[in-house]
Amino acid sequence: MWFSDILDRHCRQRGHAPAVVEGERGLTWLELRGAAHSVAARLSERGVRHGDRVAVYSRNRLEVVVSYFALAHLGAPFVPVNHAMSPAEFADAAERMDIRHVMGERRPVERLGPAEERTTVFDSVEFQETLVAGQAPPPSTAALEDPLAVLLTSGTTGRPKGVLQTAGALRQMTLSWLAQARADDTVRLLNLNSLAHGGVTVTFHYLAAGATLHLMREFQPRAVLRQITEQGVTHVWMVPQMLRFLMMAVGENARVPNRLREIMLGAAPIDQELLRGAREAFGCGFRNIYGMTEAGGTFCTWLSDSSLEETASVPLESSGRAVPGVRVEIHDEENRPLPDGEVGEVCVLAPGRMSHYVGDAAETGRTLVDGWVRTGDLGWMDGNGYVHLKDRKKDVIKRGGQNVFPAEVENAVAGFDGVADAAVIGVPDEVWGEVPLVFVVVREGAAFSPDALLTFLHGRLASYKLPREVRTVSGIPRNAAGKILRRVLAEQCGGAR
């Protein structure tokens, strides 16, 4: 099976090279394969069988990567779970996804209270001994058409859905990405995004290329900067809000010594002022990644690198254009393609798309139409194939018949001095139906005035896009992928959406 092929190939070609690094701990490719085989043997002894869905409930740590490879060997689909998920949320997801076994860190696993024989705890002496036991696994019966993983969607508008992806689908998306990004075994990838999110597919792409994967259990900006400076990191994978915190730690006009080739950003639009500052601080290329779990992962990208002449004309406000092997179009409500420049729904035809949502045939039918994945994102395509997003279809604010896209307002707000973070939702209005409401996190020590912000927005936004009110908050609720949880903000407003 494909995951086993990855391990076998790199063990033969560069077995003693580092595969996964976490702090002072690390595994070479030979050690990673040995650990995965031993864990597969142990799970088999504990009754995990081909087809059993197994939750992996943990922060980012090397045991998570070992577990994914072990489960893939057994043909037992892994179900990555955000370590912050509450026991009640987990119980709901576990029932809907038919979870048979739980692996993870002691504290979150023990909060669940499952039977001991149905759990495997990373922190236990037994598991740590298993990692180096050198046990032979049972023969693998996994095939490319078998389910590899059930990836939970972000759940920004409700309960997360389970996206079933096969090993063959992920292999196709990996080949597309590697043809685009030209990654190889010289890459040292610092992965700051959660291994429990659908964006983990990006991590798999680089592991398939033989990259060394660096992990951190917690995002701490100064520790991240030390990793970049001291560990020879060549690529970083994170969300824009992490970059914003990183730049606050860097400070104004500072330069960070590094060997970076690319900083990869996904899950949210990149603020252009932030991008300019980061380019000055790190002096490397920046890559935008636009993807969706249901579409199999990344399907659009752009790379901005001053050392590459062909990137000079890249429209940085766009989400990029399709990677090789994937087709992206803008469709109307009847799934018909629209001409360049017209706003519609971004639709994706990809060989690596999901098979279906687990236990939800109706939602599967709404998302997969004639083979196309309807993303729920509104946008338009320019004459060079670049996709320009407007907003999530469900998030559009309808003010007196005019569409207001929250992301557009948020980008304008982000340009005001003193704003560290911002989010926009629609609130009911007797006259207009809905109007925008802005939530702002003020940068520490900054002088901030809501009235001054509203004045700043006049002339930068059309009158119908102007927010009715600005509220300051201590933080913007986001999921593990960095996406704004607008429903949480809406609940704080007493039912506004």
Coordinates of C-alpha atoms in Angstrom, one line a residue:
M1 CA 0.0 0.0 0.0
W2 CA 1.1 3.5 -0.7
F3 CA 2.1 4.6 2.8
S4 CA 4.2 1.5 3.2
D5 CA 5.8 2.2 -0.1
I6 CA 6.8 5.7 1.1
L7 CA 8.6 4.2 4.1
D8 CA 10.2 1.4 2.1
R9 CA 11.5 3.8 -0.6
H10 CA 13.1 6.2 1.9
C11 CA 14.5 3.5 4.1
R12 CA 16.3 2.0 1.1
Q13 CA 17.5 5.4 -0.3
R14 CA 18.3 7.4 2.9
G15 CA 17.4 5.2 5.9
H16 CA 19.6 7.0 8.4
A17 CA 18.4 10.5 7.4
P18 CA 16.0 12.2 9.8
A19 CA 12.3 11.7 9.0
V20 CA 10.5 13.3 12.0
V21 CA 12.0 15.8 14.6
E22 CA 10.2 17.0 17.7
G23 CA 12.2 19.0 20.1
E24 CA 15.1 16.8 21.3
R25 CA 13.4 13.7 20.0
G26 CA 13.6 12.4 16.4
L27 CA 13.2 9.3 14.2
T28 CA 15.2 8.4 11.1
W29 CA 13.4 6.8 8.3
L30 CA 14.5 3.3 9.4
E31 CA 13.4 4.1 13.0
L32 CA 10.0 5.5 11.7
R33 CA 9.3 2.3 9.8
G34 CA 10.4 0.2 12.7
A35 CA 8.1 2.2 15.1
A36 CA 5.2 2.1 12.7
H37 CA 5.6 -1.7 12.3
S38 CA 5.8 -2.3 16.0
V39 CA 2.7 -0.1 16.7
A40 CA 0.8 -1.9 13.9
A41 CA 1.7 -5.3 15.5
R42 CA 0.5 -4.0 19.0
L43 CA -2.7 -2.6 17.6
S44 CA -3.4 -5.9 15.8
E45 CA -2.9 -7.8 19.1
R46 CA -5.4 -5.5 20.7
G47 CA -8.0 -6.3 18.1
V48 CA -7.7 -3.5 15.6
R49 CA -8.6 -4.9 12.2
H50 CA -8.7 -3.9 8.5
G51 CA -11.5 -1.4 8.1
D52 CA -11.8 -0.4 11.8
R53 CA -11.8 3.4 12.2
V54 CA -9.3 4.6 14.8
A55 CA -9.3 8.1 16.3
V56 CA -6.0 9.8 16.9
Y57 CA -6.6 12.4 19.6
S58 CA -3.5 14.4 20.3
R59 CA -1.4 17.5 19.9
N60 CA 1.3 17.5 17.2
R61 CA 3.9 15.0 18.2
L62 CA 5.9 12.3 16.5
E63 CA 3.7 9.5 17.9
V64 CA 0.9 10.9 15.7
V65 CA 2.9 10.4 12.5
V66 CA 3.9 6.9 13.7
S67 CA 0.3 6.1 14.3
Y68 CA -0.9 7.2 10.9
F69 CA 1.7 5.0 9.2
A70 CA 0.8 2.1 11.5
L71 CA -2.9 2.3 10.9
A72 CA -2.3 2.7 7.1
H73 CA -0.4 -0.6 7.2
L74 CA -3.3 -2.3 8.9
G75 CA -5.8 -0.8 6.5
A76 CA -7.6 0.8 9.5
P77 CA -8.6 4.3 8.6
F78 CA -7.3 6.9 10.9
V79 CA -9.6 9.7 12.1
P80 CA -7.5 12.8 13.3
V81 CA -9.2 14.6 16.1
N82 CA -8.4 18.1 17.4
H83 CA -7.0 17.8 20.9
A84 CA -9.2 20.7 22.0
M85 CA -12.4 18.9 21.1
S86 CA -14.6 18.4 24.2
P87 CA -15.7 14.9 25.4
A88 CA -19.3 15.7 24.3
E89 CA -18.2 16.7 20.9
F90 CA -15.9 13.7 20.6
A91 CA -18.7 11.4 21.7
D92 CA -21.0 12.8 18.9
A93 CA -18.3 12.4 16.3
A94 CA -17.2 9.0 17.5
E95 CA -20.8 7.7 17.2
R96 CA -21.3 9.1 13.7
M97 CA -17.9 8.0 12.4
D98 CA -18.2 4.5 14.1
I99 CA -14.9 4.9 16.0
R100 CA -13.6 1.5 17.2
H101 CA -10.4 2.5 19.0
V102 CA -8.8 5.7 20.3
M103 CA -5.1 6.6 20.3
G104 CA -3.7 9.7 21.8
E105 CA -2.2 11.7 24.7
R106 CA -3.2 10.5 28.2
R107 CA -5.1 13.6 29.4
P108 CA -7.5 14.0 26.4
V109 CA -8.0 10.2 26.1
E110 CA -8.7 9.7 29.8
R111 CA -11.3 12.6 29.7
L112 CA -13.3 10.4 27.3
G113 CA -13.6 7.5 29.7
P114 CA -13.5 4.6 27.1
A115 CA -12.8 1.0 28.0
E116 CA -9.1 0.4 28.5
E117 CA -9.0 -2.3 25.8
R118 CA -10.2 0.3 23.3
T119 CA -7.5 2.9 24.0
T120 CA -3.8 3.3 23.3
V121 CA -2.1 6.0 25.2
F122 CA 1.0 7.7 23.8
D123 CA 2.4 8.7 27.2
S124 CA 2.3 5.2 28.6
V125 CA 5.5 3.2 29.3
E126 CA 4.0 0.4 27.3
F127 CA 3.6 2.5 24.1
Q128 CA 7.0 4.1 24.4
E129 CA 8.5 0.6 24.7
T130 CA 6.5 -0.5 21.7
L131 CA 8.0 2.3 19.6
V132 CA 11.5 0.6 19.9
A133 CA 10.4 -3.0 20.3
G134 CA 11.2 -4.0 16.7
Q135 CA 8.1 -6.2 16.4
A136 CA 7.1 -7.5 13.0
P137 CA 3.7 -6.4 11.8
P138 CA 1.0 -8.7 10.3
P139 CA 1.1 -8.8 6.5
S140 CA -0.6 -5.7 5.1
T141 CA -3.8 -6.2 3.2
A142 CA -4.4 -2.5 2.5
A143 CA -5.1 -1.5 -1.1
L144 CA -5.1 1.8 -2.9
E145 CA -8.9 1.8 -3.2
D146 CA -9.4 1.2 0.6
P147 CA -10.3 4.1 2.9
L148 CA -7.1 5.6 4.3
A149 CA -8.6 8.3 6.6
V150 CA -11.7 10.0 7.7
L151 CA -10.8 13.7 7.9
L152 CA -13.2 15.9 9.9
T153 CA -14.1 19.2 8.3
S154 CA -13.5 22.5 10.1
G155 CA -17.0 22.7 11.5
T156 CA -17.2 26.5 11.2
T157 CA -21.0 26.4 10.8
G158 CA -21.9 23.3 12.8
R159 CA -20.9 19.7 13.6
P160 CA -17.9 18.5 11.6
K161 CA -18.5 16.1 8.8
G162 CA -16.4 13.1 8.1
V163 CA -14.6 13.1 4.7
L164 CA -13.6 9.7 3.6
Q165 CA -10.5 9.6 1.5
T166 CA -8.8 6.6 0.0
A167 CA -5.1 5.9 -0.3
G168 CA -5.3 6.2 -4.0
A169 CA -6.9 9.6 -3.9
L170 CA -4.3 11.0 -1.6
R171 CA -1.5 9.6 -3.8
Q172 CA -3.0 11.4 -6.8
M173 CA -3.2 14.7 -5.0
T174 CA 0.4 14.2 -3.7
L175 CA 1.7 13.6 -7.3
S176 CA -0.1 16.8 -8.4
W177 CA 1.4 18.8 -5.6
L178 CA 4.9 17.5 -6.1
A179 CA 4.7 18.3 -9.8
Q180 CA 3.8 21.9 -8.8
A181 CA 6.0 22.5 -5.8
R182 CA 9.0 20.4 -6.9
A183 CA 9.8 19.4 -3.3
D184 CA 12.5 16.8 -2.6
D185 CA 14.4 15.2 0.2
T186 CA 16.4 18.4 1.0
V187 CA 13.3 20.0 2.4
R188 CA 13.1 20.5 6.2
L189 CA 9.4 21.3 6.8
L190 CA 8.3 23.0 10.1
N191 CA 4.7 22.1 10.3
L192 CA 2.8 24.5 12.6
N193 CA -0.7 23.5 11.5
S194 CA -2.6 20.8 13.3
L195 CA -2.0 17.2 12.2
A196 CA -5.6 16.7 13.1
H197 CA -6.9 19.0 10.3
G198 CA -7.5 18.2 6.7
G199 CA -4.4 20.3 5.9
V200 CA -2.4 17.3 7.1
T201 CA -2.5 16.2 3.5
V202 CA 0.1 18.9 2.7
T203 CA 2.4 17.3 5.4
F204 CA 1.9 13.9 3.7
H205 CA 2.9 15.4 0.3
Y206 CA 6.3 16.4 1.7
L207 CA 6.9 13.2 3.6
A208 CA 6.3 11.4 0.4
A209 CA 9.1 13.5 -1.2
G210 CA 11.4 12.4 1.6
A211 CA 11.4 15.7 3.5
T212 CA 12.3 16.0 7.2
L213 CA 9.2 16.9 9.2
H214 CA 9.7 19.2 12.2
L215 CA 6.9 19.3 14.8
M216 CA 6.0 21.5 17.8
R217 CA 3.3 20.6 20.3
E218 CA 2.4 24.3 21.0
F219 CA 2.7 27.4 18.8
Q220 CA 5.0 29.7 20.6
P221 CA 6.3 32.5 18.3
R222 CA 9.8 32.9 19.9
A223 CA 10.3 29.1 19.9
V224 CA 9.3 29.0 16.2
L225 CA 11.9 31.7 15.4
R226 CA 14.6 29.7 17.2
Q227 CA 13.6 26.6 15.2
I228 CA 13.9 28.5 11.9
T229 CA 17.2 30.1 12.9
E230 CA 18.9 27.0 14.5
Q231 CA 17.4 23.9 12.7
G232 CA 18.0 24.7 9.1
V233 CA 14.3 24.8 8.3
T234 CA 13.6 25.4 4.6
H235 CA 9.8 25.4 4.6
V236 CA 7.2 26.5 7.1
W237 CA 3.5 25.6 6.9
M238 CA 1.1 27.8 8.9
V239 CA -1.9 30.0 8.8
P240 CA -1.8 33.8 8.3
Q241 CA -2.7 34.6 11.9
M242 CA 0.4 32.6 13.1
L243 CA 2.5 34.7 10.8
R244 CA 1.0 37.8 12.3
F245 CA 2.0 36.7 15.8
L246 CA 5.4 35.7 14.5
M247 CA 6.0 39.2 13.1
M248 CA 5.0 40.7 16.4
A249 CA 7.8 38.6 18.0
V250 CA 10.2 39.7 15.3
G251 CA 9.6 43.4 15.9
E252 CA 9.8 46.3 13.5
N253 CA 12.6 46.4 10.8
A254 CA 14.3 43.3 12.2
R255 CA 15.8 40.6 10.0
V256 CA 15.6 36.9 10.9
P257 CA 18.7 34.8 9.9
N258 CA 17.4 31.7 8.1
R259 CA 17.7 29.2 5.3
L260 CA 14.1 29.4 4.3
R261 CA 13.0 28.8 0.8
E262 CA 9.2 29.2 1.3
I263 CA 6.7 30.1 4.0
M264 CA 3.4 28.4 3.0
L265 CA 0.1 30.0 4.2
G266 CA -3.4 28.6 4.0
A267 CA -6.9 28.6 5.4
A268 CA -7.4 32.4 5.2
P269 CA -6.6 35.3 2.9
I270 CA -3.2 36.9 3.3
D271 CA -3.1 40.6 4.4
Q272 CA -0.9 42.4 1.9
E273 CA 0.7 44.6 4.5
L274 CA 1.6 41.6 6.6
L275 CA 3.0 39.9 3.6
R276 CA 5.3 42.9 2.8
G277 CA 6.6 43.0 6.3
A278 CA 7.2 39.3 6.4
R279 CA 9.0 39.4 3.1
E280 CA 11.4 42.0 4.5
A281 CA 12.0 40.1 7.7
F282 CA 12.6 36.6 6.2
G283 CA 13.7 37.4 2.6
C284 CA 12.2 34.1 1.3
G285 CA 9.5 33.0 -1.0
F286 CA 5.8 33.0 0.1
R287 CA 3.3 30.4 -1.1
N288 CA -0.5 30.7 -0.8
I289 CA -2.3 27.4 -0.5
Y290 CA -6.0 27.1 -1.3
G291 CA -7.6 23.8 -0.7
M292 CA -10.5 21.9 0.8
T293 CA -10.7 18.6 2.5
E294 CA -13.5 17.4 0.3
A295 CA -11.5 18.2 -2.9
G296 CA -8.6 16.1 -1.6
G297 CA -6.5 18.9 -0.3
T298 CA -4.7 21.7 -2.1
F299 CA -6.0 22.6 -5.6
C300 CA -4.8 26.1 -6.1
T301 CA -1.6 27.9 -5.3
W302 CA 0.8 30.8 -6.1
L303 CA 4.4 31.4 -5.2
S304 CA 5.8 34.8 -4.8
D305 CA 9.6 34.8 -4.8
S306 CA 11.7 37.8 -5.8
S307 CA 14.4 35.4 -7.1
L308 CA 12.0 34.0 -9.7
E309 CA 11.3 36.2 -12.6
E310 CA 8.1 34.5 -13.6
T311 CA 6.4 35.3 -10.2
A312 CA 6.7 39.1 -10.6
S313 CA 3.2 39.3 -12.2
V314 CA 1.4 37.0 -9.7
P315 CA -1.8 38.7 -8.4
L316 CA -1.1 38.3 -4.7
E317 CA -4.7 39.1 -3.7
S318 CA -5.8 35.9 -5.5
S319 CA -5.8 32.4 -4.2
G320 CA -3.7 31.1 -7.0
R321 CA -4.4 28.8 -10.0
A322 CA -5.0 25.1 -10.4
V323 CA -2.2 22.6 -9.7
P324 CA -1.4 20.0 -12.4
G325 CA -4.1 17.3 -12.8
V326 CA -6.8 19.4 -11.2
R327 CA -9.5 21.5 -12.9
V328 CA -11.0 24.5 -11.3
E329 CA -13.9 26.5 -12.7
I330 CA -16.5 29.1 -11.5
H331 CA -20.0 27.7 -11.7
D332 CA -23.5 29.1 -11.3
E333 CA -26.3 27.5 -9.2
E334 CA -27.0 25.0 -12.0
N335 CA -23.4 23.9 -12.1
R336 CA -22.7 25.6 -15.4
P337 CA -19.4 27.3 -16.0
L338 CA -19.3 31.1 -15.9
P339 CA -17.2 33.5 -18.0
D340 CA -14.0 35.0 -16.6
G341 CA -14.8 37.9 -14.3
E342 CA -18.2 36.7 -13.2
V343 CA -18.7 35.8 -9.5
G344 CA -20.0 32.3 -8.8
E345 CA -19.1 29.2 -6.8
V346 CA -15.6 27.8 -7.0
C347 CA -15.9 24.2 -8.2
V348 CA -13.2 21.6 -8.4
L349 CA -12.7 18.4 -10.5
A350 CA -9.9 16.4 -8.9
P351 CA -8.9 12.8 -9.0
G352 CA -8.1 12.9 -5.3
R353 CA -11.5 14.2 -4.2
M354 CA -13.4 12.5 -1.3
S355 CA -15.5 9.4 -1.8
H356 CA -18.3 10.7 0.4
Y357 CA -19.3 12.1 3.8
V358 CA -19.5 9.3 6.3
G359 CA -23.2 8.7 7.1
D360 CA -24.5 11.7 5.2
A361 CA -25.7 10.8 1.7
A362 CA -27.8 14.0 1.4
E363 CA -24.9 16.4 2.1
T364 CA -22.6 14.3 -0.1
G365 CA -25.1 14.8 -3.0
R366 CA -25.1 18.6 -2.4
T367 CA -21.3 18.8 -2.4
L368 CA -20.5 16.3 -5.2
V369 CA -22.4 17.3 -8.4
D370 CA -21.6 15.5 -11.6
G371 CA -18.1 14.7 -10.3
W372 CA -17.4 18.3 -9.3
V373 CA -16.8 19.4 -5.7
R374 CA -18.9 22.5 -5.0
T375 CA -16.7 24.3 -2.4
G376 CA -19.2 26.8 -1.0
D377 CA -16.7 29.6 -1.8
L378 CA -17.7 32.5 -4.0
G379 CA -15.2 34.0 -6.3
W380 CA -14.2 34.8 -9.9
M381 CA -11.4 33.8 -12.3
D382 CA -9.3 36.1 -14.3
G383 CA -8.0 35.6 -17.8
N384 CA -4.8 33.9 -16.6
G385 CA -6.7 31.3 -14.5
Y386 CA -6.1 32.9 -11.1
V387 CA -9.0 32.4 -8.7
H388 CA -10.1 35.5 -6.7
L389 CA -12.2 34.7 -3.7
K390 CA -14.9 36.9 -2.4
D391 CA -16.2 34.9 0.6
R392 CA -17.9 31.7 1.9
K393 CA -21.3 31.4 0.3
K394 CA -22.9 30.9 3.7
D395 CA -21.2 33.9 5.2
V396 CA -22.3 36.5 2.6
I397 CA -24.2 39.4 4.3
K398 CA -27.2 40.5 2.2
R399 CA -27.7 44.2 2.9
G400 CA -30.7 45.6 1.1
G401 CA -30.2 43.3 -1.9
Q402 CA -26.4 44.0 -2.0
N403 CA -23.9 41.3 -1.2
V404 CA -21.3 42.2 1.4
F405 CA -18.3 39.8 1.7
P406 CA -17.0 39.6 5.3
A407 CA -13.4 38.9 4.1
E408 CA -13.3 42.1 2.1
V409 CA -14.4 44.1 5.1
E410 CA -11.9 42.3 7.3
N411 CA -9.0 43.0 4.9
A412 CA -9.9 46.7 5.0
V413 CA -10.1 46.7 8.8
A414 CA -6.7 45.0 9.0
G415 CA -5.1 48.0 7.4
F416 CA -6.0 50.3 10.3
D417 CA -3.2 51.0 12.8
G418 CA -3.6 49.1 16.0
V419 CA -5.7 46.2 14.7
A420 CA -4.2 42.8 15.6
D421 CA -7.1 40.7 14.4
A422 CA -10.6 41.2 13.1
A423 CA -13.8 39.4 12.1
V424 CA -17.1 40.4 10.5
I425 CA -20.5 38.9 10.8
G426 CA -24.0 40.0 9.7
V427 CA -26.5 41.2 12.3
P428 CA -30.2 41.8 11.7
D429 CA -31.4 45.3 10.7
E430 CA -35.0 46.4 10.4
V431 CA -34.3 48.6 7.4
W432 CA -31.6 46.7 5.5
G433 CA -32.2 43.1 6.5
E434 CA -28.6 42.7 7.6
V435 CA -25.6 44.9 8.2
P436 CA -22.0 44.2 9.0
L437 CA -20.7 44.1 12.6
V438 CA -16.9 44.2 13.2
F439 CA -15.1 42.6 16.0
V440 CA -11.6 43.9 16.6
V441 CA -8.6 42.7 18.7
V442 CA -6.5 45.7 19.5
R443 CA -2.7 45.4 19.4
E444 CA -1.2 45.7 22.8
G445 CA -0.2 49.2 23.7
A446 CA -2.0 50.7 20.6
A447 CA -4.3 53.7 20.9
F448 CA -7.5 52.6 19.2
S449 CA -10.8 54.4 18.6
P450 CA -13.8 52.6 17.0
D451 CA -14.9 56.0 15.5
A452 CA -11.5 56.5 14.0
L453 CA -11.7 53.1 12.4
L454 CA -15.1 53.8 10.9
T455 CA -13.8 57.1 9.5
F456 CA -10.8 55.2 8.1
L457 CA -13.1 52.8 6.3
H458 CA -15.0 55.5 4.5
G459 CA -13.6 55.8 1.1
R460 CA -12.0 52.4 1.3
L461 CA -15.3 50.5 1.2
A462 CA -18.6 51.2 -0.6
S463 CA -21.2 52.7 1.6
Y464 CA -23.3 49.6 1.8
K465 CA -20.2 47.6 3.1
L466 CA -19.6 49.9 6.0
P467 CA -20.1 48.3 9.4
R468 CA -22.8 49.6 11.7
E469 CA -20.7 49.0 14.8
V470 CA -17.2 48.1 16.0
R471 CA -16.7 46.0 19.1
T472 CA -13.4 45.3 20.7
V473 CA -12.8 41.8 22.0
S474 CA -9.8 40.0 23.6
G475 CA -9.7 37.4 20.9
I476 CA -11.3 36.1 17.7
P477 CA -12.6 32.5 18.0
R478 CA -10.9 30.2 15.4
N479 CA -10.8 26.5 14.7
A480 CA -7.6 24.4 14.4
A481 CA -7.1 25.6 10.8
G482 CA -7.2 29.2 11.8
K483 CA -10.7 29.8 10.2
I484 CA -12.9 32.3 12.0
L485 CA -15.8 30.7 13.9
R486 CA -18.5 33.2 12.9
R487 CA -21.2 31.1 14.5
V488 CA -19.5 31.6 17.9
L489 CA -19.5 35.4 17.4
A490 CA -23.1 35.2 16.3
E491 CA -24.1 33.4 19.5
Q492 CA -22.4 36.2 21.5
C493 CA -24.7 38.6 19.6
G494 CA -27.8 36.7 20.6
G495 CA -28.5 34.9 17.3
A496 CA -27.0 37.1 14.6
R497 CA -25.3 34.9 12.1

